[in-house]
GROMACS .gro file of C-alpha atoms in nm:
model
  455
    1PRO     CA    1   9.340  14.400  10.873
    2TYR     CA    2   9.613  14.654  11.039
    3LEU     CA    3   9.726  14.571  11.328
    4LYS     CA    4   9.621  14.963  11.601
    5ARG     CA    5   9.749  15.023  11.932
    6ARG     CA    6   9.490  15.082  12.105
    7ASN     CA    7   9.537  15.179  12.475
    8GLY     CA    8   9.863  15.059  12.519
    9GLU     CA    9   9.782  14.730  12.348
   10GLU     CA   10   9.812  14.619  11.955
   11LYS     CA   11   9.488  14.536  11.832
   12ALA     CA   12   9.321  14.382  11.502
   13ASP     CA   13   9.128  14.667  11.274
   14TYR     CA   14   8.919  14.538  11.009
   15PRO     CA   15   8.765  14.649  10.699
   16SER     CA   16   8.428  14.604  10.771
   17PRO     CA   17   8.208  14.419  10.961
   18GLU     CA   18   8.165  14.126  10.798
   19LEU     CA   19   8.521  14.048  10.772
   20GLU     CA   20   8.498  14.111  11.183
   21GLU     CA   21   8.339  13.833  11.248
   22ILE     CA   22   8.446  13.595  11.008
   23LEU     CA   23   8.849  13.694  11.142
   24LYS     CA   24   8.840  13.833  11.496
   25ARG     CA   25   8.840  13.428  11.642
   26THR     CA   26   9.226  13.469  11.493
   27LEU     CA   27   9.286  13.834  11.561
   28GLY     CA   28   9.257  13.899  11.182
   29VAL     CA   29   9.459  13.601  10.998
   30PRO     CA   30   9.261  13.345  10.807
   31LEU     CA   31   9.390  13.053  10.943
   32PHE     CA   32   9.126  12.770  10.822
   33GLN     CA   33   8.975  12.626  10.490
   34GLU     CA   34   8.616  12.817  10.669
   35GLN     CA   35   8.718  13.099  10.714
   36ALA     CA   36   8.905  13.175  10.325
   37MET     CA   37   8.546  12.989  10.202
   38ARG     CA   38   8.371  13.277  10.404
   39ILE     CA   39   8.546  13.575  10.284
   40ALA     CA   40   8.543  13.445   9.941
   41ILE     CA   41   8.168  13.443   9.958
   42VAL     CA   42   8.115  13.763  10.179
   43ALA     CA   43   8.385  13.997  10.084
   44ALA     CA   44   8.474  13.893   9.662
   45GLY     CA   45   8.129  13.747   9.595
   46PHE     CA   46   8.215  13.389   9.547
   47THR     CA   47   7.929  13.107   9.475
   48PRO     CA   48   7.972  12.827   9.752
   49THR     CA   49   8.045  12.602   9.474
   50GLU     CA   50   8.380  12.858   9.379
   51ALA     CA   51   8.425  12.880   9.745
   52ASP     CA   52   8.472  12.507   9.755
   53GLU     CA   53   8.708  12.512   9.484
   54LEU     CA   54   8.917  12.749   9.653
   55ARG     CA   55   8.887  12.524   9.954
   56ARG     CA   56   8.999  12.212   9.747
   57SER     CA   57   9.301  12.460   9.647
   58MET     CA   58   9.446  12.476   9.971
   59ALA     CA   59   9.370  12.131  10.107
   60THR     CA   60   9.679  11.952  10.216
   61PHE     CA   61   9.928  11.796   9.980
   62LYS     CA   62   9.777  11.975   9.653
   63ALA     CA   63  10.030  12.121   9.376
   64LYS     CA   64  10.177  12.426   9.478
   65GLY     CA   65  10.034  12.720   9.297
   66MET     CA   66   9.680  12.643   9.267
   67VAL     CA   67   9.550  12.913   9.471
   68ALA     CA   68   9.677  13.125   9.267
   69LYS     CA   69   9.436  13.099   8.967
   70PHE     CA   70   9.185  13.257   9.246
   71LYS     CA   71   9.388  13.542   9.256
   72GLN     CA   72   9.220  13.809   8.946
   73LYS     CA   73   8.868  13.702   9.092
   74LEU     CA   74   8.927  13.717   9.434
   75ILE     CA   75   9.048  14.110   9.420
   76ASN     CA   76   8.815  14.171   9.131
   77GLY     CA   77   8.567  14.075   9.388
   78MET     CA   78   8.661  14.257   9.690
   79LEU     CA   79   8.686  14.564   9.464
   80ASN     CA   80   8.356  14.571   9.356
   81ASN     CA   81   8.253  14.521   9.759
   82GLY     CA   82   8.430  14.845   9.836
   83TYR     CA   83   8.752  14.685   9.976
   84THR     CA   84   9.088  14.892   9.841
   85THR     CA   85   9.351  14.717   9.632
   86GLU     CA   86   9.633  14.692   9.913
   87TYR     CA   87   9.350  14.532  10.155
   88ALA     CA   88   9.250  14.237   9.874
   89GLU     CA   89   9.612  14.192   9.797
   90ARG     CA   90   9.697  14.088  10.107
   91VAL     CA   91   9.429  13.927  10.173
   92PHE     CA   92   9.525  13.670   9.901
   93LYS     CA   93   9.832  13.667  10.007
   94GLN     CA   94   9.757  13.497  10.377
   95LEU     CA   95   9.588  13.268  10.196
   96GLU     CA   96   9.799  13.199   9.908
   97GLY     CA   97  10.086  13.143  10.254
   98PHE     CA   98   9.936  12.835  10.388
   99GLY     CA   99   9.801  12.697  10.072
  100SER     CA  100   9.993  12.435  10.041
  101TYR     CA  101   9.929  12.314  10.417
  102GLY     CA  102   9.594  12.486  10.479
  103PHE     CA  103   9.325  12.255  10.697
  104PRO     CA  104   8.967  12.242  10.819
  105GLU     CA  105   8.904  12.413  11.158
  106SER     CA  106   8.795  12.057  11.312
  107HIS     CA  107   9.139  11.924  11.193
  108ALA     CA  108   9.303  12.217  11.392
  109ALA     CA  109   9.117  12.084  11.699
  110SER     CA  110   9.158  11.747  11.681
  111PHE     CA  111   9.494  11.785  11.611
  112ALA     CA  112   9.568  11.992  11.935
  113LEU     CA  113   9.352  11.799  12.164
  114LEU     CA  114   9.595  11.470  12.035
  115VAL     CA  115   9.905  11.700  12.097
  116TYR     CA  116   9.791  11.863  12.452
  117VAL     CA  117   9.686  11.475  12.553
  118SER     CA  118  10.039  11.359  12.468
  119ALA     CA  119  10.265  11.600  12.614
  120TRP     CA  120  10.059  11.557  12.901
  121LEU     CA  121  10.130  11.220  12.912
  122LYS     CA  122  10.489  11.269  12.816
  123CYS     CA  123  10.557  11.496  13.130
  124TYR     CA  124  10.377  11.264  13.407
  125TYR     CA  125  10.369  10.946  13.219
  126PRO     CA  126  10.657  10.925  13.045
  127GLU     CA  127  10.733  10.547  13.058
  128ALA     CA  128  10.353  10.454  12.957
  129PHE     CA  129  10.418  10.676  12.687
  130ALA     CA  130  10.743  10.560  12.563
  131CYS     CA  131  10.606  10.181  12.581
  132ALA     CA  132  10.296  10.264  12.380
  133LEU     CA  133  10.517  10.467  12.106
  134LEU     CA  134  10.751  10.145  12.105
  135ASN     CA  135  10.433   9.903  12.099
  136SER     CA  136  10.338  10.136  11.817
  137MET     CA  137  10.620  10.064  11.605
  138PRO     CA  138  10.694  10.119  11.309
  139MET     CA  139  10.530  10.503  11.310
  140GLY     CA  140  10.657  10.856  11.405
  141PHE     CA  141  10.938  11.069  11.359
  142TYR     CA  142  11.219  10.886  11.585
  143GLN     CA  143  11.341  10.542  11.593
  144PRO     CA  144  11.318  10.315  11.877
  145ALA     CA  145  11.679  10.434  12.054
  146GLN     CA  146  11.562  10.781  12.043
  147ILE     CA  147  11.263  10.707  12.191
  148VAL     CA  148  11.438  10.485  12.522
  149ALA     CA  149  11.722  10.745  12.575
  150GLU     CA  150  11.470  10.990  12.593
  151VAL     CA  151  11.259  10.842  12.861
  152ARG     CA  152  11.596  10.713  13.003
  153LYS     CA  153  11.700  11.128  13.071
  154GLN     CA  154  11.332  11.132  13.235
  155SER     CA  155  11.528  10.943  13.519
  156VAL     CA  156  11.288  10.594  13.419
  157GLU     CA  157  11.468  10.242  13.408
  158VAL     CA  158  11.457  10.091  13.119
  159ARG     CA  159  11.570   9.674  13.167
  160PRO     CA  160  11.692   9.474  12.882
  161ILE     CA  161  11.553   9.210  12.671
  162ASP     CA  162  11.528   8.852  12.877
  163ILE     CA  163  11.404   8.486  12.857
  164ASN     CA  164  11.237   8.502  13.212
  165TYR     CA  165  11.092   8.875  13.204
  166SER     CA  166  11.011   9.011  12.885
  167THR     CA  167  10.651   8.933  12.687
  168TRP     CA  168  10.624   8.988  12.318
  169ASP     CA  169  10.519   9.358  12.401
  170ASN     CA  170  10.718   9.574  12.585
  171LEU     CA  171  10.576   9.668  12.909
  172LEU     CA  172  10.533   9.797  13.251
  173GLU     CA  173  10.662   9.659  13.553
  174GLU     CA  174  10.674   9.745  13.940
  175LYS     CA  175  10.813  10.098  14.016
  176SER     CA  176  11.160  10.213  14.038
  177ALA     CA  177  11.186  10.497  14.217
  178LYS     CA  178  10.935  10.788  14.068
  179TYR     CA  179  10.821  10.580  13.764
  180CYS     CA  180  10.702  10.213  13.693
  181ALA     CA  181  11.027  10.008  13.505
  182LEU     CA  182  11.016  10.019  13.122
  183ARG     CA  183  11.106   9.607  13.037
  184LEU     CA  184  11.207   9.604  12.682
  185GLY     CA  185  11.000   9.319  12.475
  186PHE     CA  186  11.128   9.043  12.186
  187ARG     CA  187  10.939   9.257  11.933
  188GLN     CA  188  11.245   9.449  11.973
  189ILE     CA  189  11.464   9.193  11.812
  190LYS     CA  190  11.503   9.163  11.388
  191GLY     CA  191  11.370   8.841  11.288
  192LEU     CA  192  11.184   8.662  11.567
  193ARG     CA  193  10.861   8.538  11.522
  194GLU     CA  194  10.605   8.668  11.754
  195GLU     CA  195  10.437   8.270  11.703
  196ASP     CA  196  10.792   8.108  11.835
  197ILE     CA  197  10.771   8.391  12.144
  198ASN     CA  198  10.418   8.240  12.250
  199VAL     CA  199  10.555   7.895  12.249
  200LEU     CA  200  10.860   8.009  12.459
  201LEU     CA  201  10.591   8.261  12.715
  202SER     CA  202  10.318   7.977  12.754
  203SER     CA  203  10.569   7.714  12.928
  204ARG     CA  204  10.778   7.964  13.111
  205THR     CA  205  10.777   7.949  13.469
  206ARG     CA  206  11.156   8.053  13.573
  207PHE     CA  207  11.407   7.923  13.271
  208THR     CA  208  11.768   7.806  13.451
  209SER     CA  209  11.904   7.661  13.107
  210ILE     CA  210  11.924   7.703  12.731
  211ASP     CA  211  11.816   7.294  12.707
  212GLU     CA  212  11.493   7.441  12.907
  213LEU     CA  213  11.448   7.592  12.571
  214ARG     CA  214  11.538   7.355  12.381
  215ASP     CA  215  11.316   7.121  12.595
  216LEU     CA  216  11.025   7.352  12.416
  217ASP     CA  217  11.147   7.244  12.014
  218LEU     CA  218  11.197   7.576  12.009
  219SER     CA  219  11.445   7.592  11.655
  220ARG     CA  220  11.800   7.694  11.708
  221ALA     CA  221  11.746   7.961  11.468
  222THR     CA  222  11.511   8.143  11.771
  223LEU     CA  223  11.761   8.070  11.975
  224GLU     CA  224  12.018   8.220  11.835
  225LYS     CA  225  11.822   8.543  11.757
  226LEU     CA  226  11.782   8.538  12.133
  227ALA     CA  227  12.173   8.527  12.191
  228ASP     CA  228  12.213   8.704  11.938
  229ALA     CA  229  12.050   9.012  12.118
  230ASP     CA  230  12.173   8.922  12.502
  231ALA     CA  231  11.853   8.746  12.606
  232PHE     CA  232  12.019   8.528  12.836
  233ARG     CA  233  12.176   8.739  13.127
  234SER     CA  234  11.934   8.613  13.340
  235ILE     CA  235  12.103   8.263  13.351
  236GLY     CA  236  12.395   8.391  13.418
  237LEU     CA  237  12.495   8.403  13.040
  238ASP     CA  238  12.623   8.650  12.824
  239ARG     CA  239  12.559   8.655  12.445
  240ARG     CA  240  12.904   8.477  12.348
  241GLN     CA  241  12.840   8.228  12.610
  242ALA     CA  242  12.502   8.178  12.547
  243LEU     CA  243  12.589   8.158  12.142
  244TRP     CA  244  12.873   7.898  12.231
  245GLU     CA  245  12.628   7.615  12.408
  246ILE     CA  246  12.335   7.691  12.159
  247SER     CA  247  12.617   7.602  11.828
  248VAL     CA  248  12.799   7.317  12.034
  249CYS     CA  249  12.500   7.133  12.213
  250ASP     CA  250  12.388   6.911  11.908
  251ASP     CA  251  12.367   6.620  12.095
  252HIS     CA  252  12.107   6.735  12.292
  253PRO     CA  253  11.877   6.424  12.429
  254VAL     CA  254  11.495   6.376  12.327
  255ALA     CA  255  11.242   6.131  12.332
  256LEU     CA  256  11.296   5.870  12.653
  257PHE     CA  257  11.574   6.097  12.740
  258LYS     CA  258  11.430   6.463  12.694
  259GLY     CA  259  11.520   6.678  12.981
  260GLN     CA  260  11.883   6.480  13.101
  261PRO     CA  261  12.219   6.629  13.084
  262GLY     CA  262  12.386   6.567  12.686
  263GLU     CA  263  12.712   6.433  12.652
  264THR     CA  264  12.870   6.748  12.578
  265ALA     CA  265  12.745   6.910  12.914
  266ARG     CA  266  12.959   6.711  13.134
  267GLU     CA  267  13.272   6.856  12.932
  268GLU     CA  268  13.500   7.112  13.037
  269LYS     CA  269  13.378   7.431  12.904
  270PRO     CA  270  13.614   7.607  12.705
  271SER     CA  271  13.736   8.009  12.830
  272LEU     CA  272  13.598   8.199  12.603
  273PRO     CA  273  13.722   8.557  12.515
  274VAL     CA  274  13.495   8.812  12.686
  275MET     CA  275  13.315   9.090  12.453
  276SER     CA  276  13.404   9.448  12.534
  277LEU     CA  277  13.172   9.656  12.640
  278PRO     CA  278  13.198   9.860  12.279
  279GLU     CA  279  13.122   9.541  12.088
  280HIS     CA  280  12.835   9.455  12.326
  281VAL     CA  281  12.686   9.800  12.192
  282VAL     CA  282  12.768   9.729  11.851
  283GLN     CA  283  12.580   9.425  11.881
  284ASP     CA  284  12.261   9.547  12.044
  285TYR     CA  285  12.239   9.810  11.770
  286ALA     CA  286  12.268   9.508  11.514
  287THR     CA  287  11.996   9.300  11.664
  288THR     CA  288  11.764   9.551  11.798
  289SER     CA  289  11.839   9.853  11.704
  290LEU     CA  290  11.903  10.022  11.996
  291SER     CA  291  12.139   9.966  12.348
  292ILE     CA  292  12.087  10.083  12.719
  293LYS     CA  293  12.464   9.961  12.751
  294ALA     CA  294  12.639  10.266  12.640
  295HIS     CA  295  12.613  10.500  12.349
  296PRO     CA  296  12.782  10.453  12.027
  297VAL     CA  297  12.979  10.819  12.054
  298SER     CA  298  13.085  10.777  12.363
  299PHE     CA  299  13.337  10.551  12.241
  300VAL     CA  300  13.476  10.785  12.025
  301ARG     CA  301  13.464  11.113  12.288
  302GLU     CA  302  13.780  11.166  12.285
  303LYS     CA  303  13.941  11.107  11.970
  304LEU     CA  304  13.646  11.416  11.936
  305GLU     CA  305  13.790  11.641  12.191
  306GLN     CA  306  14.127  11.601  12.023
  307LEU     CA  307  13.952  11.773  11.730
  308HIS     CA  308  13.741  12.043  11.969
  309ILE     CA  309  13.415  11.909  11.931
  310VAL     CA  310  13.178  11.946  12.183
  311PRO     CA  311  12.919  11.731  12.340
  312ALA     CA  312  12.564  11.830  12.222
  313GLU     CA  313  12.462  11.950  12.623
  314GLN     CA  314  12.736  12.183  12.591
  315LEU     CA  315  12.499  12.406  12.359
  316ASN     CA  316  12.297  12.506  12.622
  317THR     CA  317  12.632  12.712  12.797
  318MET     CA  318  12.714  12.860  12.419
  319GLN     CA  319  12.661  13.204  12.318
  320ASP     CA  320  12.456  13.335  11.986
  321GLY     CA  321  12.728  13.369  11.714
  322GLN     CA  322  12.952  13.189  11.907
  323PRO     CA  323  13.179  12.892  11.668
  324VAL     CA  324  13.151  12.547  11.693
  325LYS     CA  325  13.195  12.215  11.609
  326ILE     CA  326  12.972  11.912  11.694
  327ALA     CA  327  12.927  11.566  11.592
  328GLY     CA  328  12.695  11.259  11.606
  329LEU     CA  329  12.486  10.964  11.440
  330VAL     CA  330  12.249  11.155  11.193
  331LEU     CA  331  11.904  11.037  11.312
  332VAL     CA  332  11.701  11.289  11.082
  333ARG     CA  333  11.718  11.499  10.759
  334GLN     CA  334  11.449  11.702  10.619
  335ARG     CA  335  11.407  11.920  10.270
  336PRO     CA  336  11.056  12.077  10.312
  337GLY     CA  337  10.933  12.180   9.996
  338THR     CA  338  10.856  12.589  10.182
  339ALA     CA  339  11.190  12.583  10.308
  340LYS     CA  340  11.386  12.712   9.996
  341GLY     CA  341  11.645  12.373   9.950
  342VAL     CA  342  11.735  12.432  10.358
  343CYS     CA  343  11.775  12.114  10.480
  344PHE     CA  344  11.733  12.031  10.868
  345ILE     CA  345  11.946  11.769  11.021
  346THR     CA  346  11.923  11.635  11.406
  347ILE     CA  347  12.238  11.431  11.509
  348GLU     CA  348  12.218  11.258  11.818
  349ASP     CA  349  12.531  11.202  12.078
  350GLU     CA  350  12.551  11.029  12.427
  351THR     CA  351  12.462  11.367  12.561
  352GLY     CA  352  12.174  11.471  12.378
  353CYS     CA  353  12.085  11.583  12.040
  354ALA     CA  354  12.178  11.873  11.852
  355ASN     CA  355  11.947  12.063  11.520
  356LEU     CA  356  12.177  12.148  11.226
  357VAL     CA  357  12.036  12.398  10.976
  358VAL     CA  358  12.193  12.374  10.620
  359TYR     CA  359  12.124  12.639  10.301
  360GLU     CA  360  12.111  12.489   9.988
  361ASN     CA  361  12.444  12.619   9.824
  362LEU     CA  362  12.591  12.415  10.132
  363PHE     CA  363  12.384  12.112  10.116
  364GLN     CA  364  12.489  12.089   9.734
  365LYS     CA  365  12.812  12.147   9.890
  366PHE     CA  366  12.843  11.912  10.135
  367ARG     CA  367  12.589  11.668   9.935
  368LYS     CA  368  12.762  11.365   9.974
  369GLU     CA  369  12.878  11.380  10.337
  370ILE     CA  370  12.556  11.460  10.445
  371LEU     CA  371  12.312  11.163  10.281
  372GLN     CA  372  12.595  10.914  10.329
  373SER     CA  373  12.723  10.972  10.688
  374ARG     CA  374  12.620  10.771  10.964
  375LEU     CA  375  12.838  10.987  11.207
  376LEU     CA  376  12.823  11.350  11.091
  377MET     CA  377  13.079  11.639  11.207
  378VAL     CA  378  13.014  11.961  11.132
  379GLU     CA  379  13.156  12.314  11.166
  380GLY     CA  380  12.902  12.643  11.199
  381LYS     CA  381  12.809  12.890  11.363
  382LEU     CA  382  12.548  12.854  11.735
  383GLN     CA  383  12.211  13.019  11.663
  384ARG     CA  384  12.036  13.069  11.980
  385GLU     CA  385  11.639  13.199  12.083
  386LYS     CA  386  11.548  13.184  12.389
  387GLU     CA  387  11.536  12.818  12.437
  388VAL     CA  388  11.568  12.721  12.077
  389ILE     CA  389  11.935  12.614  11.947
  390HIS     CA  390  12.080  12.546  11.598
  391VAL     CA  391  12.399  12.518  11.456
  392ILE     CA  392  12.394  12.701  11.127
  393VAL     CA  393  12.654  12.464  10.917
  394LYS     CA  394  12.947  12.595  10.694
  395THR     CA  395  13.134  12.270  10.675
  396CYS     CA  396  13.043  11.905  10.717
  397TYR     CA  397  13.241  11.593  10.731
  398ASP     CA  398  13.231  11.227  10.780
  399LEU     CA  399  13.349  11.038  11.068
  400SER     CA  400  13.186  10.725  11.033
  401LYS     CA  401  13.533  10.607  11.029
  402LEU     CA  402  13.553  10.664  11.367
  403LEU     CA  403  13.278  10.403  11.406
  404ARG     CA  404  13.539  10.133  11.311
  405GLY     CA  405  13.712  10.138  11.660
  406LEU     CA  406  13.387  10.048  11.848
  407THR     CA  407  13.501   9.606  11.723
  408THR     CA  408  13.834   9.454  11.750
  409THR     CA  409  13.751   9.230  11.444
  410LYS     CA  410  13.993   9.373  11.154
  411ALA     CA  411  14.149   9.265  10.847
  412ASP     CA  412  14.472   9.420  10.633
  413GLU     CA  413  14.264   9.758  10.707
  414LEU     CA  414  13.974   9.664  10.499
  415PRO     CA  415  13.748   9.931  10.409
  416LEU     CA  416  13.433   9.748  10.523
  417LEU     CA  417  13.404   9.621  10.824
  418THR     CA  418  13.173   9.332  10.865
  419LEU     CA  419  13.044   9.200  11.199
  420SER     CA  420  12.961   8.825  11.268
  421ARG     CA  421  12.790   8.670  11.547
  422ALA     CA  422  13.032   8.668  11.854
  423ASP     CA  423  13.134   8.369  11.884
  424VAL     CA  424  13.167   8.303  11.500
  425LYS     CA  425  13.475   8.410  11.321
  426LYS     CA  426  13.487   8.495  10.961
  427SER     CA  427  13.674   8.767  10.784
  428PRO     CA  428  13.583   9.056  10.655
  429VAL     CA  429  13.496   9.082  10.301
  430TYR     CA  430  13.452   9.353  10.063
  431VAL     CA  431  13.155   9.411   9.836
  432PRO     CA  432  13.155   9.676   9.553
  433GLY     CA  433  12.898   9.888   9.557
  434ASN     CA  434  12.843   9.886   9.949
  435ASP     CA  435  12.879  10.194  10.138
  436GLN     CA  436  13.246  10.104  10.247
  437ARG     CA  437  13.241  10.353  10.582
  438ASN     CA  438  12.919  10.196  10.758
  439ILE     CA  439  12.967   9.901  11.006
  440LYS     CA  440  12.762   9.611  10.918
  441THR     CA  441  12.662   9.220  11.048
  442ALA     CA  442  12.789   8.970  10.870
  443ALA     CA  443  12.442   8.927  10.667
  444GLY     CA  444  12.574   9.283  10.528
  445GLU     CA  445  12.295   9.485  10.738
  446LYS     CA  446  12.395   9.880  10.859
  447VAL     CA  447  12.475   9.850  11.252
  448PHE     CA  448  12.345  10.184  11.327
  449PRO     CA  449  12.067  10.307  11.099
  450GLY     CA  450  12.128  10.582  10.913
  451GLY     CA  451  11.943  10.891  10.907
  452ARG     CA  452  11.509  10.934  10.809
  453ASN     CA  453  11.511  11.110  10.521
  454PHE     CA  454  11.158  11.339  10.517
  455ARG     CA  455  11.043  11.609  10.228
   0.00000   0.00000   0.00000
């Protein structure tokens, strides 16, 4: 239909009452598969079976171009029923336009309801919404670190994993200001078994020492994972102190002497070197994929400022078309099939997220930096459309090597930095074939996860 101005308003003009009946609810634009079927039957003389075949060609994830085989039949049918060639071709183009993602009206209504309910919960009960998402992982678009960062921006207090307060799932605790506090659960710790945590929870009153956990016959590996995740703070031990006690107290009394202090308990405790905040953050990411202590990029902000790289939050104050440099951890990369090779990237720093647009020719030029960087810096031009802000990328740089400065474990400037558990001294090892610019754990796992790729 044509849009015509009537009484100062633009309204759809329909070529026939039959099509008006089909399209008036969507202002003349066919949006749903049912509408496409009815148009084919009413305007082009399709049989119900042929109209269903047209619907199937528009189903989600179908191969591109399947709608095209109905073009001639649809246009000829509409011409035979008195419609103009121009209008028939325009209707076909509209059907073809959403042919790769067309869906039924019931699907749209259900999705709209889910979106509304989710948005309402996120607005009024952000702590409950975030807690539910975390307990449903792995799922969705973003990783736990981004969910936690987002809910903290909404003034929700997020509390760490702790042997005396956490459960397997993330949970809500008493109100802290406007919202309930969100307590992180043991499920966030990599490699921890729920069966072992159930043993801990079934006997928990309030632990005051690691020996009490040993009395539950928890394995040393389980205790080490808890210590790695810095879960002993409520008994006055950080991760390094806890790991030391776990590693040296092998004379723990058993049988008749169970519950008595061991020989090492009477020995003078050594003065362990204090872990820096950046080291704690790196270890947090290595064990739980997130940290509520600080954001990794905040520790290299001074170096980024020397390169005139602005924080993400500053984009809100910049003008459309202004040149900009920005850097952050890569969260998401997308190359939708309908975007003609354009790559959309989301990066994150300590102040927020930024959305990048990389056109196909530049993607091929900077493919290595885009796909391998953990810390990506780009130069480009700001694009602003009201509240929507993007950076149109012109150049990409891999700054992942700056993350190596978050730890003091360095040896001979090796290109691959491995991070051992806090109390274990192991030299970094070069592993041929591995990505040489990323921080890794002693087991070879990447501390800062790479961006999630969607097509």
